[in-house]
Each structure stands twice: as C-alpha cells, then as structure tokens.
Coordinates of C-alpha atoms in Angstrom, one line a residue:
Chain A
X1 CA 0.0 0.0 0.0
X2 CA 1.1 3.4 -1.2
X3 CA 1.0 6.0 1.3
X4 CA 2.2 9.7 0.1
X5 CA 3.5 10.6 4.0
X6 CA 4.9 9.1 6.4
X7 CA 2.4 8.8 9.4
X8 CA 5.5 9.7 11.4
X9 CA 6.2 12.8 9.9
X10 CA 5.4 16.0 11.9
X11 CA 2.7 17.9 10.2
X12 CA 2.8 20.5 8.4
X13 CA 2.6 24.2 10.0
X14 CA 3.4 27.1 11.4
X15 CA 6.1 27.1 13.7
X16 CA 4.8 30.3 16.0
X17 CA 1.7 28.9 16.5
X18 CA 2.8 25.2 17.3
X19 CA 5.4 26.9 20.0
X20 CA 2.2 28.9 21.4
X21 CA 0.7 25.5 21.8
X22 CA 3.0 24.0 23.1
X23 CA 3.7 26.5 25.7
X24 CA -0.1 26.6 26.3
X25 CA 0.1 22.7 26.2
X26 CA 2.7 23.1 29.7
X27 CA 0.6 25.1 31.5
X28 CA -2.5 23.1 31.1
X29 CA -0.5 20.1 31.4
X30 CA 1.3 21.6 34.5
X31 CA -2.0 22.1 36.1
X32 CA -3.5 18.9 35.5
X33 CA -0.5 16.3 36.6
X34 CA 0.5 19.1 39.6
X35 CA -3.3 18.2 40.7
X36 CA -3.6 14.7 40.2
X37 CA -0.4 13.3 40.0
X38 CA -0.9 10.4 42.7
X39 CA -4.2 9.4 40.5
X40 CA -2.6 9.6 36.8
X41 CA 0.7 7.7 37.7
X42 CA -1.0 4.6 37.5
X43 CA -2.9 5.7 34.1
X44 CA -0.1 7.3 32.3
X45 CA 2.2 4.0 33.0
X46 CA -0.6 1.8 32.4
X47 CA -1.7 3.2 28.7
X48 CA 2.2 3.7 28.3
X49 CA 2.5 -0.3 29.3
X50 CA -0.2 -0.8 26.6
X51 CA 1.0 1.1 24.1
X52 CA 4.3 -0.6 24.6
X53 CA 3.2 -4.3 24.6
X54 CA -0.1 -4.2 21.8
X55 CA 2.2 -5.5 19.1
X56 CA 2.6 -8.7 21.4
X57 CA -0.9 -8.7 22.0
X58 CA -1.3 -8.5 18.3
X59 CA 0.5 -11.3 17.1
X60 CA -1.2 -13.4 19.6
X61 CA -4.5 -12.5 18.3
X62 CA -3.4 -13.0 14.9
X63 CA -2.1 -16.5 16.0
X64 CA -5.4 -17.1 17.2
X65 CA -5.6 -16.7 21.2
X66 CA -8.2 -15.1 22.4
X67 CA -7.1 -11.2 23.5
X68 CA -7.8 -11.7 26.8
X69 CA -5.9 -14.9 27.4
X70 CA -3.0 -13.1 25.8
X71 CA -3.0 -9.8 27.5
X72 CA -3.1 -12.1 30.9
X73 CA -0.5 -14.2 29.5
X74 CA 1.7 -11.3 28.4
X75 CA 0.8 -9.6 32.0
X76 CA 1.6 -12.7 34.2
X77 CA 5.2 -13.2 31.9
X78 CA 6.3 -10.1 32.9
X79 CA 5.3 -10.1 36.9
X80 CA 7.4 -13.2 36.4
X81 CA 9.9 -12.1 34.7
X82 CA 10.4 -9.0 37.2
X83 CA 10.0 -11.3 40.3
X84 CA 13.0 -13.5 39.1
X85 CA 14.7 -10.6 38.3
X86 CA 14.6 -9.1 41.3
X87 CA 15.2 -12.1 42.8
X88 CA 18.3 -12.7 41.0
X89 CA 19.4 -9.1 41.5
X90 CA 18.0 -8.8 45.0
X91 CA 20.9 -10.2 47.0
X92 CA 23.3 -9.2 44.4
X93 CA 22.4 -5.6 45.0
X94 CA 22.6 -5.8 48.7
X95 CA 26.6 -7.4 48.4
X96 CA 27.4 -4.1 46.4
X97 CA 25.8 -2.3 48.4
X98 CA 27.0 -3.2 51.3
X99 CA 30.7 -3.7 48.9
X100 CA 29.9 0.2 48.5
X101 CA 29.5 0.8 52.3
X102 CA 32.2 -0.7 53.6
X103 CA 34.5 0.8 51.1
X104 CA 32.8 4.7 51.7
X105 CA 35.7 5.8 54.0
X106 CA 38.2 5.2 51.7
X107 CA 35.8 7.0 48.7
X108 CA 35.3 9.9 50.8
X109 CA 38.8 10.3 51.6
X110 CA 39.5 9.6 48.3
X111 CA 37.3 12.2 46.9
X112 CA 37.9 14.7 49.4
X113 CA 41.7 14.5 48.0
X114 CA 40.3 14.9 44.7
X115 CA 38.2 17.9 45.8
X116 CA 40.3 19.6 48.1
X117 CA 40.2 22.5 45.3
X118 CA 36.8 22.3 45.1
X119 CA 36.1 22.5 48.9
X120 CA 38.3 25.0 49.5
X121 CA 36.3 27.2 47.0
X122 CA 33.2 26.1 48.5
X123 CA 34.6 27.2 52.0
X124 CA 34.8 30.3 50.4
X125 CA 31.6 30.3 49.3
X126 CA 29.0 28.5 51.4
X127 CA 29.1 29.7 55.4
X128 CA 31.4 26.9 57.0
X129 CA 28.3 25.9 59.5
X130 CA 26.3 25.1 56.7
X131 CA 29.2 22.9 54.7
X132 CA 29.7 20.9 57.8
X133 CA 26.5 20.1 58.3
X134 CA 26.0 18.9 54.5
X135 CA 29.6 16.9 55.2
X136 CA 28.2 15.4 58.2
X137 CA 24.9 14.4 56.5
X138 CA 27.1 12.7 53.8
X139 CA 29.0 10.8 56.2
X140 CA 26.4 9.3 57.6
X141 CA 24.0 8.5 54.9
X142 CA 27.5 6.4 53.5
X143 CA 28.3 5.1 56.9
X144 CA 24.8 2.9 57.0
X145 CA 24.7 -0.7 57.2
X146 CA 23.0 -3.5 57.1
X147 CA 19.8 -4.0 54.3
X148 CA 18.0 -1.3 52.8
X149 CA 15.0 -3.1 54.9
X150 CA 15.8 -2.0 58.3
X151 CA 12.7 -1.6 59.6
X152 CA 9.3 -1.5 59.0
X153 CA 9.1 2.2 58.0
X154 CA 11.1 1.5 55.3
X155 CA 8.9 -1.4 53.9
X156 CA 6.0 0.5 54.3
X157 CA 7.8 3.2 52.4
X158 CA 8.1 0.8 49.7
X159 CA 4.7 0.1 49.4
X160 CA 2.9 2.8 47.5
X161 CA 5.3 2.2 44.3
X162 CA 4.1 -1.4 44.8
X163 CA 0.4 0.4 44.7
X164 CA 2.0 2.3 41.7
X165 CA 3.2 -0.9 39.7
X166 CA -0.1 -3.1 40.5
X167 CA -2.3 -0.4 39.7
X168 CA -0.4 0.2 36.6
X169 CA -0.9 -3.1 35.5
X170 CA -4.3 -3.3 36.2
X171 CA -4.8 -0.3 34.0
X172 CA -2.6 -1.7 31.1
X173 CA -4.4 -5.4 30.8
X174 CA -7.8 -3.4 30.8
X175 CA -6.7 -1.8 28.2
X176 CA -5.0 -4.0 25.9
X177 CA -7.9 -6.8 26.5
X178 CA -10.7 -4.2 26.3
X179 CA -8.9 -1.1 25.0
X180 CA -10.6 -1.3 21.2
X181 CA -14.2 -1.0 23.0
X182 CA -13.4 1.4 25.0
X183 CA -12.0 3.6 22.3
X184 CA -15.2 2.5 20.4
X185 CA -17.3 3.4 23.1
X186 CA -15.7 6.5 23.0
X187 CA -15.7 7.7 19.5
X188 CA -19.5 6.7 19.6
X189 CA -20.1 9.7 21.7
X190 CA -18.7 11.9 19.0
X191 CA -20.9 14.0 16.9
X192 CA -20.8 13.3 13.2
X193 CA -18.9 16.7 12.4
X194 CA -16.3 15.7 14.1
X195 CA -16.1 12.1 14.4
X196 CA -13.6 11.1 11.5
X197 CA -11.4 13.9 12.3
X198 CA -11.0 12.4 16.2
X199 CA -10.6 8.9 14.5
X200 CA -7.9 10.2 12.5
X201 CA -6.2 12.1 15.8
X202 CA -6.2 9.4 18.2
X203 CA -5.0 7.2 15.6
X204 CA -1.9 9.1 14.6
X205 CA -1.4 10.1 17.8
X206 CA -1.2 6.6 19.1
X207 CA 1.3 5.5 16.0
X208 CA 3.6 8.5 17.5
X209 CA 3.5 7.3 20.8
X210 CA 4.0 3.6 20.0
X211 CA 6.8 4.2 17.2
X212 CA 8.6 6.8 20.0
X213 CA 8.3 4.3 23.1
X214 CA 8.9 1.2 21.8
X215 CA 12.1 2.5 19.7
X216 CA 12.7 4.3 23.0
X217 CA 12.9 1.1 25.4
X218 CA 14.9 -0.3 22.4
X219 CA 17.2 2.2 22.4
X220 CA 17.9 2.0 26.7
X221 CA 17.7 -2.0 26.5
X222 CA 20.8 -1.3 23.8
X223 CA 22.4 1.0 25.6
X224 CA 22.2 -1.1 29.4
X225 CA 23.9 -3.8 27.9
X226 CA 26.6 -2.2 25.9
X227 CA 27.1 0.3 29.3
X228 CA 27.7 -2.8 31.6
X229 CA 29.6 -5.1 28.9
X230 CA 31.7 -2.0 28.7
X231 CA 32.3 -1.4 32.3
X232 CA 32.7 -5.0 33.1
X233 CA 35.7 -5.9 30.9
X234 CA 37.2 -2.1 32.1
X235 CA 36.7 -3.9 35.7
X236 CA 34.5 -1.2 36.8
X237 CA 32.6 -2.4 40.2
X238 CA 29.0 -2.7 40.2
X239 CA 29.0 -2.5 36.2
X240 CA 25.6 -4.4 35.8
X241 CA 24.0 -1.8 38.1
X242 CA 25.7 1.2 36.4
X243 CA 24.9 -0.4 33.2
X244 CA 21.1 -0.7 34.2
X245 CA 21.0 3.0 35.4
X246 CA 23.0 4.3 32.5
X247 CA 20.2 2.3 30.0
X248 CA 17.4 3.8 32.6
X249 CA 18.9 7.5 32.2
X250 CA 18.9 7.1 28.7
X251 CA 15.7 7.4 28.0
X252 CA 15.7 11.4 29.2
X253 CA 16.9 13.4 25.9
X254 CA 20.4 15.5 26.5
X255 CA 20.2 14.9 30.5
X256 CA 19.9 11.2 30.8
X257 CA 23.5 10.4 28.9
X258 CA 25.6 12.4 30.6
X259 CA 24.0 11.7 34.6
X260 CA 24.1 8.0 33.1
X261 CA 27.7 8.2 32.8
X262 CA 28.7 10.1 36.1
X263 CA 28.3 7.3 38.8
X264 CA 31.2 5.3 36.6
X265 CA 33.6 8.2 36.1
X266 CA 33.1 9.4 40.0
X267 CA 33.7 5.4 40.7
X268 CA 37.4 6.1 39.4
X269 CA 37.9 9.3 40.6
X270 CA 37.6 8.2 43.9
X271 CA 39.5 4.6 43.3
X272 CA 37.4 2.0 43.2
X273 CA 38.7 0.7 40.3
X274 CA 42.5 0.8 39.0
X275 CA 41.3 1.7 35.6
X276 CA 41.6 5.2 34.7
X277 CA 38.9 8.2 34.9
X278 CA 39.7 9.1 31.0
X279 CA 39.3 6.0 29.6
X280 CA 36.0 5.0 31.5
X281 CA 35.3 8.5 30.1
X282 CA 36.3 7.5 26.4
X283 CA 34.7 4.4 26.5
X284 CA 31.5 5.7 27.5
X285 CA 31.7 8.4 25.2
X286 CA 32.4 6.1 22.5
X287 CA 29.1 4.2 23.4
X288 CA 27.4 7.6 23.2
X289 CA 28.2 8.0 20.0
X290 CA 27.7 4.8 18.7
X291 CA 23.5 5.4 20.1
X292 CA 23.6 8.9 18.1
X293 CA 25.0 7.5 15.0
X294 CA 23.8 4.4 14.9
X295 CA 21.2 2.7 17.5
X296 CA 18.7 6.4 18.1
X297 CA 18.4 6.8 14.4
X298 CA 17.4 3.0 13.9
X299 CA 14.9 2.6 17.3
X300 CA 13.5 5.6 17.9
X301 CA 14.4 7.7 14.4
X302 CA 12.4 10.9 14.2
X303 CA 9.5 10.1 15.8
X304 CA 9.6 12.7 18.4
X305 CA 11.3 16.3 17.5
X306 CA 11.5 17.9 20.8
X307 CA 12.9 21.2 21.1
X308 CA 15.6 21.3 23.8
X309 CA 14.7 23.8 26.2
X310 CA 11.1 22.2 26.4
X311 CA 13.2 18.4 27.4
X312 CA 14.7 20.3 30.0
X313 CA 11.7 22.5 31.0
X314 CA 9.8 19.1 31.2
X315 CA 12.7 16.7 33.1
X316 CA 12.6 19.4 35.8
X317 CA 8.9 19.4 36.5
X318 CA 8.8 15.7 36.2
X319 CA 11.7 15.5 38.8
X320 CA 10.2 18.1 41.2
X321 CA 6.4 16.8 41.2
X322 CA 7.1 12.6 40.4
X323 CA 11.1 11.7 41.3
X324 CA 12.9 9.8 39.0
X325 CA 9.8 8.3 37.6
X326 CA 8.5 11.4 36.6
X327 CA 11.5 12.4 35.0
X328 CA 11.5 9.1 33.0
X329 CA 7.3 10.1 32.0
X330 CA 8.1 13.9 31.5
X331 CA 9.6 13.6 27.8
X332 CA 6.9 10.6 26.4
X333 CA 4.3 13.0 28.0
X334 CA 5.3 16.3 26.2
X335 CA 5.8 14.2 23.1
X336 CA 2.7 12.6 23.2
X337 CA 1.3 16.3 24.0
X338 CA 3.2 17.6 21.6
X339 CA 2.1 15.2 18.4
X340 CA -1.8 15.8 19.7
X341 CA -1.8 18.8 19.5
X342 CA 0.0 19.4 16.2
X343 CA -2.1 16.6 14.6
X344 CA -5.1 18.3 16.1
X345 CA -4.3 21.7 14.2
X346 CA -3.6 20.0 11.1
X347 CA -6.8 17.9 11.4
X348 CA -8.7 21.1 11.9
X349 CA -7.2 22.9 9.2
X350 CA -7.6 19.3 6.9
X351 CA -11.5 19.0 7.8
X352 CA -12.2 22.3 7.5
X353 CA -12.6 23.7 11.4
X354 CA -10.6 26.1 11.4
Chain B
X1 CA -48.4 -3.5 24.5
X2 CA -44.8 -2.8 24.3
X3 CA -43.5 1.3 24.8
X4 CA -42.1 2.3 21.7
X5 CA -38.8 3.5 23.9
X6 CA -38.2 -0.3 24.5
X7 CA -39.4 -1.3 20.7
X8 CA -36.9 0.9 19.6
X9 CA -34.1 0.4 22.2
X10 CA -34.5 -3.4 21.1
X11 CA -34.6 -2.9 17.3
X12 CA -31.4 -0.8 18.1
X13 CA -29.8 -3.5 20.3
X14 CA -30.8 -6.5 17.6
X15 CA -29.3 -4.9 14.6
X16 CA -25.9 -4.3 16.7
X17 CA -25.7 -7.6 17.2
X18 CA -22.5 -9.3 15.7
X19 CA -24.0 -12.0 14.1
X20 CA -26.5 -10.0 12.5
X21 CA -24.4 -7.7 11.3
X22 CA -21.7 -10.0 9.8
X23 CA -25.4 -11.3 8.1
X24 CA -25.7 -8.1 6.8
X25 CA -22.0 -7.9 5.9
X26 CA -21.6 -11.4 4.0
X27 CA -24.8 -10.1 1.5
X28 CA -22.5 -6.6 0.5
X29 CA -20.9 -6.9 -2.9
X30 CA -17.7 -5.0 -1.8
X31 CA -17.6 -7.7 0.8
X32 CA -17.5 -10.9 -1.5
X33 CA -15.6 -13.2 -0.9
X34 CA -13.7 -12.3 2.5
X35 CA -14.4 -15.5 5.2
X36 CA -17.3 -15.3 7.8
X37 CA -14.9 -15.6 10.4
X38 CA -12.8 -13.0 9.0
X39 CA -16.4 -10.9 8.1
X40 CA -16.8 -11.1 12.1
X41 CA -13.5 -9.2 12.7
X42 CA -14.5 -6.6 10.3
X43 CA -17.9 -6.0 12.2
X44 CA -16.2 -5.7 15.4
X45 CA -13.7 -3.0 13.5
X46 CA -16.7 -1.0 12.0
X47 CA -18.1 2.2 13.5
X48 CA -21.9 2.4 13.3
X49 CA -23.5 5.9 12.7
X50 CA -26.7 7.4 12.4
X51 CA -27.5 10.5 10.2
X52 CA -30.2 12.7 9.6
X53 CA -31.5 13.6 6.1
X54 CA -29.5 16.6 4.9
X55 CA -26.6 15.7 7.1
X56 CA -23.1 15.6 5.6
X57 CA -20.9 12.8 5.7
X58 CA -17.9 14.6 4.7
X59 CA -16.8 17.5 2.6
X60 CA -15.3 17.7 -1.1
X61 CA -11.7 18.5 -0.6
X62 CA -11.3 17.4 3.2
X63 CA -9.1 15.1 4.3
X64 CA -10.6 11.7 4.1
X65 CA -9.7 8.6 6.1
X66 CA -11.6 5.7 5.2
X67 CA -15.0 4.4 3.5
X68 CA -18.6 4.0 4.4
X69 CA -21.0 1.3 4.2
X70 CA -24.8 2.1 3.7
X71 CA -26.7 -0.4 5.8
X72 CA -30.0 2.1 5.7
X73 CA -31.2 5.3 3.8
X74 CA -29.6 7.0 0.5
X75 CA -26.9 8.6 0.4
X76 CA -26.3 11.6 -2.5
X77 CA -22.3 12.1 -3.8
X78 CA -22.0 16.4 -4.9
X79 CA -19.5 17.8 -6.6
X80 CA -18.7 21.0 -5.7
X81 CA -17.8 23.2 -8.8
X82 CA -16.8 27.2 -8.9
X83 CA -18.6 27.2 -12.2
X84 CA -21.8 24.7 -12.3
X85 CA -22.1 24.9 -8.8
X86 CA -23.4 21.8 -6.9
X87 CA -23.5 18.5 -9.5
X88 CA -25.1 15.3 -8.2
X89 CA -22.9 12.3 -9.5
X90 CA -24.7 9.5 -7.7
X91 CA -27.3 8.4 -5.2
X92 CA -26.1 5.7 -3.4
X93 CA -28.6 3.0 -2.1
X94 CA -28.2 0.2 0.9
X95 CA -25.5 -2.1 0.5
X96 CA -23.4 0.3 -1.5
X97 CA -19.9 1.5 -0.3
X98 CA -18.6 5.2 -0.9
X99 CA -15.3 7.2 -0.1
X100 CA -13.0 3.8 0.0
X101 CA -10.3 6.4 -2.3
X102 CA -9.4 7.8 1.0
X103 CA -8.8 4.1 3.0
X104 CA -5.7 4.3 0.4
X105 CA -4.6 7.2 -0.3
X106 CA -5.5 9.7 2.8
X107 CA -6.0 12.3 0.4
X108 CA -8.7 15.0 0.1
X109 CA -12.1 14.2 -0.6
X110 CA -13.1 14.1 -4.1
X111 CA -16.8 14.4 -3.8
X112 CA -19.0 15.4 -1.1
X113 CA -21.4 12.9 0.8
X114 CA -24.8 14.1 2.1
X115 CA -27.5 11.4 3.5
X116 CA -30.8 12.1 1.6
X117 CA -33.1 10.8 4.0
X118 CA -32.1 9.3 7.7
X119 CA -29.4 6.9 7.3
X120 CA -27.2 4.2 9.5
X121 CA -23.9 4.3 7.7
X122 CA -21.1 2.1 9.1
X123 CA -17.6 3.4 8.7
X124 CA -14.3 1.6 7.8
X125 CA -11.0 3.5 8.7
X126 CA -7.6 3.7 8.2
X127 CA -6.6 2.7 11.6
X128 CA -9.0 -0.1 11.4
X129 CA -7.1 -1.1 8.1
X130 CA -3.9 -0.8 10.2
X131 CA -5.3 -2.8 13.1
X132 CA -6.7 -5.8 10.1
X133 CA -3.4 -6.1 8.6
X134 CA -1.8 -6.4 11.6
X135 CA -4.6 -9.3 13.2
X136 CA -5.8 -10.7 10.2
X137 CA -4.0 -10.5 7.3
X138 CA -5.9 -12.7 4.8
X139 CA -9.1 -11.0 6.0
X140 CA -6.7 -7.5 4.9
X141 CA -5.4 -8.7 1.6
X142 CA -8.8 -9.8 0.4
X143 CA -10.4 -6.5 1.2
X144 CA -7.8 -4.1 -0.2
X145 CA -8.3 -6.7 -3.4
X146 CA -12.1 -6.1 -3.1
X147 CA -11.2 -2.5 -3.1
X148 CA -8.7 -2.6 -6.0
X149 CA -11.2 -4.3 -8.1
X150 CA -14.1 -1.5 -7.1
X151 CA -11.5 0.9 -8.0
X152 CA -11.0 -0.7 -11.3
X153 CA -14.2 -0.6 -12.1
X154 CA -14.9 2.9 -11.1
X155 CA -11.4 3.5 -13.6
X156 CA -13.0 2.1 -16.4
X157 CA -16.7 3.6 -16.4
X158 CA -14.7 6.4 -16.4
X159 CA -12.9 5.8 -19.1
X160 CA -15.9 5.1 -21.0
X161 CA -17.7 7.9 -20.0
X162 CA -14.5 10.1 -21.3
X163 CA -14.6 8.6 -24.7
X164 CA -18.2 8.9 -25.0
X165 CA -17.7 12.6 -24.7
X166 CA -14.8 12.5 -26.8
X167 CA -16.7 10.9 -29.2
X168 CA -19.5 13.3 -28.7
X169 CA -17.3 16.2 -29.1
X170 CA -15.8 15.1 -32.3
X171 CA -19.5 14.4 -33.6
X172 CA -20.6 18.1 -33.0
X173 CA -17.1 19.9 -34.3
X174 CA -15.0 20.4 -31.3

C-alpha cells in the first residue's frame, strides 16, 4: 500500500503557533498532573504499558488466542519475569551495596583529596556551619549498614510504588484486553462533524506514541547492555548496576547520557577501580556516539522532535512533582502532547474547522 | 403493549448484534468473498453511525480517512464546482460503499457525501485497516483486493464515460 506521508512525519505548519501551543500545552498540562499526579501515575504507566506491549498482543490475536488470554499471559510473563529478576538481582544488590558501604571511607577520603580544590572554593563560598553540616549528613548516609529493609518504616515506604506498579498493570491489561471498546465506546459519543477527524487524531497520535516508546525502550535496552559489557571488561565495580541505570537514564533526551555516565567516572575518581577516569570516560563516550550515530536513528528515528529547552523544562517538572519516575514520564508526556496537539491543528485545518 | 422506547431500544440492540451484522455484511458486494470468520472481525472494527436527512458525511476536498457502508437510507455524492455549482454524480442505495479512495490514499475528498433521507452508515477507517493487517492478514489482503477491483471498475466507467464525450465532441465539431 502506497501512502504519500509518512504517518511519522510531523505535520505540516506554522512554527509560531505550534510553539504557542506547546507553551499553552505546559501550562495546562502543569496544572492537570501538579493536581492529580498520585491518580494519573498509574494511568499514564498503564496506557504507556499498553501502548508498549499491543504488538505482542497483536501477534497473539493473529495467532489465534483469544485477546484476553493473551494480554493475561503477556501480563503474568512479565510479573514473572520482574520477580526473578529481582530475585536474582535482590541479594546481588545488597553485596554491592554493602561492597559500596564498607568501602565509603576510603571513597570519601578519596574524593575529598580529589576535591580539596573544590572544597576549598566552596569554604569560600557557602558559610562553613552550613558545609559541615551537609559533610556530616554525607557521612552518615555512607556510613549505614545492614539491608536497605531496616525496619518497618522502610517497607512501608516501599509500598505505595508497589500500589503504583499493581495499579499500573491493572490499567494496562484493561486496556489491551478491552482497549478497542473502550475507544469505540468512546468515538461513539462523538458528533458526526467531528467524528472522523478524532478517528484520524487518536490514531496518529497513538502510531507517535508507539513508534517513539517502543524504539525508545529499544534504544535504553541497547544502551544497558553495551554500558555494563563496557564497564565490566574495564573492571568497573558494580558495572551491571551502572549499566542498568545508564540504560534507565537514557531514556531522558540530553540529560539522561551524561547523569548516566557520572556514577562510573566518579567510581574512578575516587579509586574504586584501578582503571583510569579518561578512559571510562572514552569508553562511554564512544558508546554515546555509537547510540547517536547508529542505534537512536534505527529505534526511535524521528518520531519525536523535541525542542531542547522544552526536554529540560519538562525533566525538571517531572523531577520536582514525580522523582525519577517522573522524569523518566516527563519527555513521552510532552511528546505525546506535543504530536496531539500538532495533529489536532492540522486535522482542523484538513477537515475544515478552522 | 410494548413502549415504543423499549421497541426501539431493542430494534437498536438487535441490529448491533454481531452476528447479524456480519449477516448483513456477508450479503455486501464489496464484501465478497472475504471468510465469515474473517467478516466477524470486520464488524467488530466498524463504527456504526446514524445521520439525519440533509446531514453531511464529509466535505469535497477534506481530508478523508476511510469508506462507508450504507446499511440504511440514500446517500447523495456532490460535486462542488466554482462554475456549475453543486453536481449530483450519484445516489447511493443500501449495501453500496462510498469514499473507499481515501482508506488508500488519505488524500482530500473528491466528492462530497450528504445522506438524503435518515441513514445508518457504518464506517471503515484507516486505523481499522492498520489494526486488520496487523490481526488478520488474509481478512486484509482480500479486502484491499475487493477494493482494487471497485477501483478498477470505477477507472474504467470512467474511461468510457471520457470517450463517450470525446466521441460526442468530435461528432458536434469540437
């Protein structure tokens, strides 16, 4: 079939007015997560989740397995898949860790020898009360031992992510078993005027979103492994858990490479590993450009043209109102925004409303 | 006696059915030859919509997204022209199909659609053409040959029509 665009494309038009909507498109959007944030986690991760796994759900159906069967199937894989991961990776994490505790004198030393420029020009700076109380905090967040799990506060603490991820799921197995009559249900609602037009939206808009997330979680998976293979035979410490952040952080445009590759670098700097600062550096530089070059422009392509000062804009409100998850949301949101809306104006101006 | 609310709300609820509708579906020419079991995933892909007479379906020169089936009422295709004004090229009956040029090629509308009396249309789009390929292949490739051959058709009255007037033309001195 011959199509004369690419559904990926952006649209057509003018560039003023898209910026005005997207600026317009923060602020309502600001408004709507700042006030609801605790109630659209679970939505925005489940439709994400959805969006992310409907090809699997697809190829089932095609293979003849009922939807719902599948969608539980795929659902109950990946609970299993995650609970033997984090099985595996559970006591393995709490070794480094604890690796990481015992050797936190000697980093601090180590790094206070590397800084002493640094602190001295701080001393200049910041009032010296101040300075030792942020040293002192420091000291003893790195002198902890024992489990994450000390106590029941902590588990407790714990438990609204697990809220968070069951809720998620929930949301995203309603919506891949039942999605297409809800959506239905939906468009039925729609007056005539305007009914093919919304058909048309939601439709590009969810190519957009699936094309950008799933080349997206292609891209980190990609960039984890390479990142810890990388790391491992420079005999970095903890280079599967480095690797799995790096991979994690990748998925936030401009920001996510470079506070991806920090943890390693810092690693050397304050000698936990014999291998030198510069070539960790080099190495992971390397892999950075090897994911511009080569891996971006094959997973994830051009499917989402974000200009920079709106990533940043949007990692920092994600960060400040949802953590790390919200910073890993932020840029998928604003994209997913950012191709409704511009759809949207070219649909209006294509049927003829405005 | 039955209320007319509950007549109705049945009648409604008994021509939504599924297997009534891929009924109604196997007996459409366009239709021919795809598999009842295929036939049921298109009736759970189709959008059913209710017009009033004098309603437009869609507008000359908008963009268009995919094709409607007729299951009730008539349906008249316009041309809009700066120089004859509105032209009537068709009235389309129950069981026909119209605007299946767009399920292809996403272009603008050629020809505008306006019911003629109160119609039920069911509507076939682009993303449901996505989501067929994707599911059901066969079910796909039959219908965009279904659609080729329509097409082809379409082409070659056309044509015919042309050389008519060509002929015509040359008859009276052009």
């Amino acid at each position: 079939m011959v199509r004369p665009e690419s559904v990926l494309a952006p649209p057509r038009g003018d560039k003023i007015l898209f910026s005005v909507w997207i600026l317009l498109m923060v602020v309502v959007g600001l408004f709507a997560v700042t006030s609801a944030w605790l109630l659209l986690t679970p939505l925005i991760v489940g439709y994400l989740l959805s969006v992310l796994f409907s090809p699997v759900c697809e190829e089932m159906d095609r293979r003849g397995i009922p939807r719902t069967l599948g969608t539980a199937g795929i659902l109950v894989s990946i609970v299993g898949l995650l609970g033997v991961a984090l099985a595996w990776a559970t006591p393995l994490a709490f070794a480094q860790i604890q690796d990481f505790r015992s050797h936190s004198e000697a980093y601090l030393q180590q790094a206070s020898l590397r800084l002493s420029g640094l602190l001295e020009l701080l001393e200049r700076l910041v009032p010296a009360r101040e300075l030792e109380q942020a040293r002192t905090f420091a000291i003893q967040r790195l002198k902890q031992q024992g489990s994450p799990f000390d106590s029941i506060q902590d588990l407790l603490d714990v438990l609204p992510l697990l809220e968070t991820i069951v809720l998620s799921l929930v949301v995203a197995f309603f919506l891949l078993a039942r999605g297409a009559e809800v959506r239905k249900s939906f468009l039925a609602m729609i007056p005539n005027r305007y009914f093919e037009m919304t058909l048309r939206l939601l439709h590009r808009v969810q190519l957009q979103t699936a094309a950008y997330l799933r080349g997206q979680a292609m891209d980190s998976i990609a960039n984890g492994i390479l990142i810890t293979g990388t790391l491992t035979v420079l005999q970095v410490p903890y280079a599967l858990f480095l690797g799995c952040f790096a991979g994690l952080a990748n998925a936030i445009p401009l920001l996510g490479p470079i506070a991806g590759g920090i943890p390693a670098i810092a690693l050397a700097l304050v000698g936990a590993t014999t291998t030198p600062w510069w070539l960790i550096a080099i190495a992971l530089l390397a892999i950075h450009m090897l994911d511009n070059f080569l891996i971006y422009p094959a997973t994830v392509g051009g499917s989402l043209h974000l200009p920079p000062w709106v990533v940043i804009l949007g990692v920092a409100l994600g960060s400040h109102l949802g953590g790390i998850l919200g910073m890993l949301l932020a840029v998928p949101l604003i994209g997913l925004a950012r191709g409704f809306i511009l759809e949207l104006h070219d649909n209006l101006r294509g049927f003829r409303i405005l | 006696m039955t209320s007319p609310i509950w007549t109705d709300l049945l009648a409604r609820l008994r021509s939504n059915r599924p297997d009534r509708l891929v009924e109604w579906l196997h007996k459409i020419p366009f239709l021919e030859g795809v598999h009842p079991r295929h036939l049921r995933q298109i009736a759970r892909l189709l959008h059913r919509r209710s017009f009033e007479p004098g309603e437009v379906v869609f507008r000359q020169g908008e963009i268009g997204s995919g094709m409607y089936i007729i299951q009730t009422g008539l349906v008249r295709i316009v041309s809009e022209d700066l120089v004859r004004g509105e032209v009537q090229l068709a009235v389309l009956e129950p069981g026909h199909v119209f605007g299946e040029m767009a399920l292809l090629d996403h272009a603008s509308r050629s020809a505008s659609a306006v019911c003629q009396t109160e119609s039920v249309l069911y509507g076939f789009f682009e993303g449901d053409l996505d989501q067929l390929e994707r599911t059901r292949p066969q079910a796909a490739a039959r219908l965009l040959r279904n659609l080729g051959l329509s097409l082809a058709l379409r082409l070659r009255h056309t044509n015919e029509r042309l050389h008519e007037v060509e002929e015509g033309s040359a008859r009276a001195g052009y």
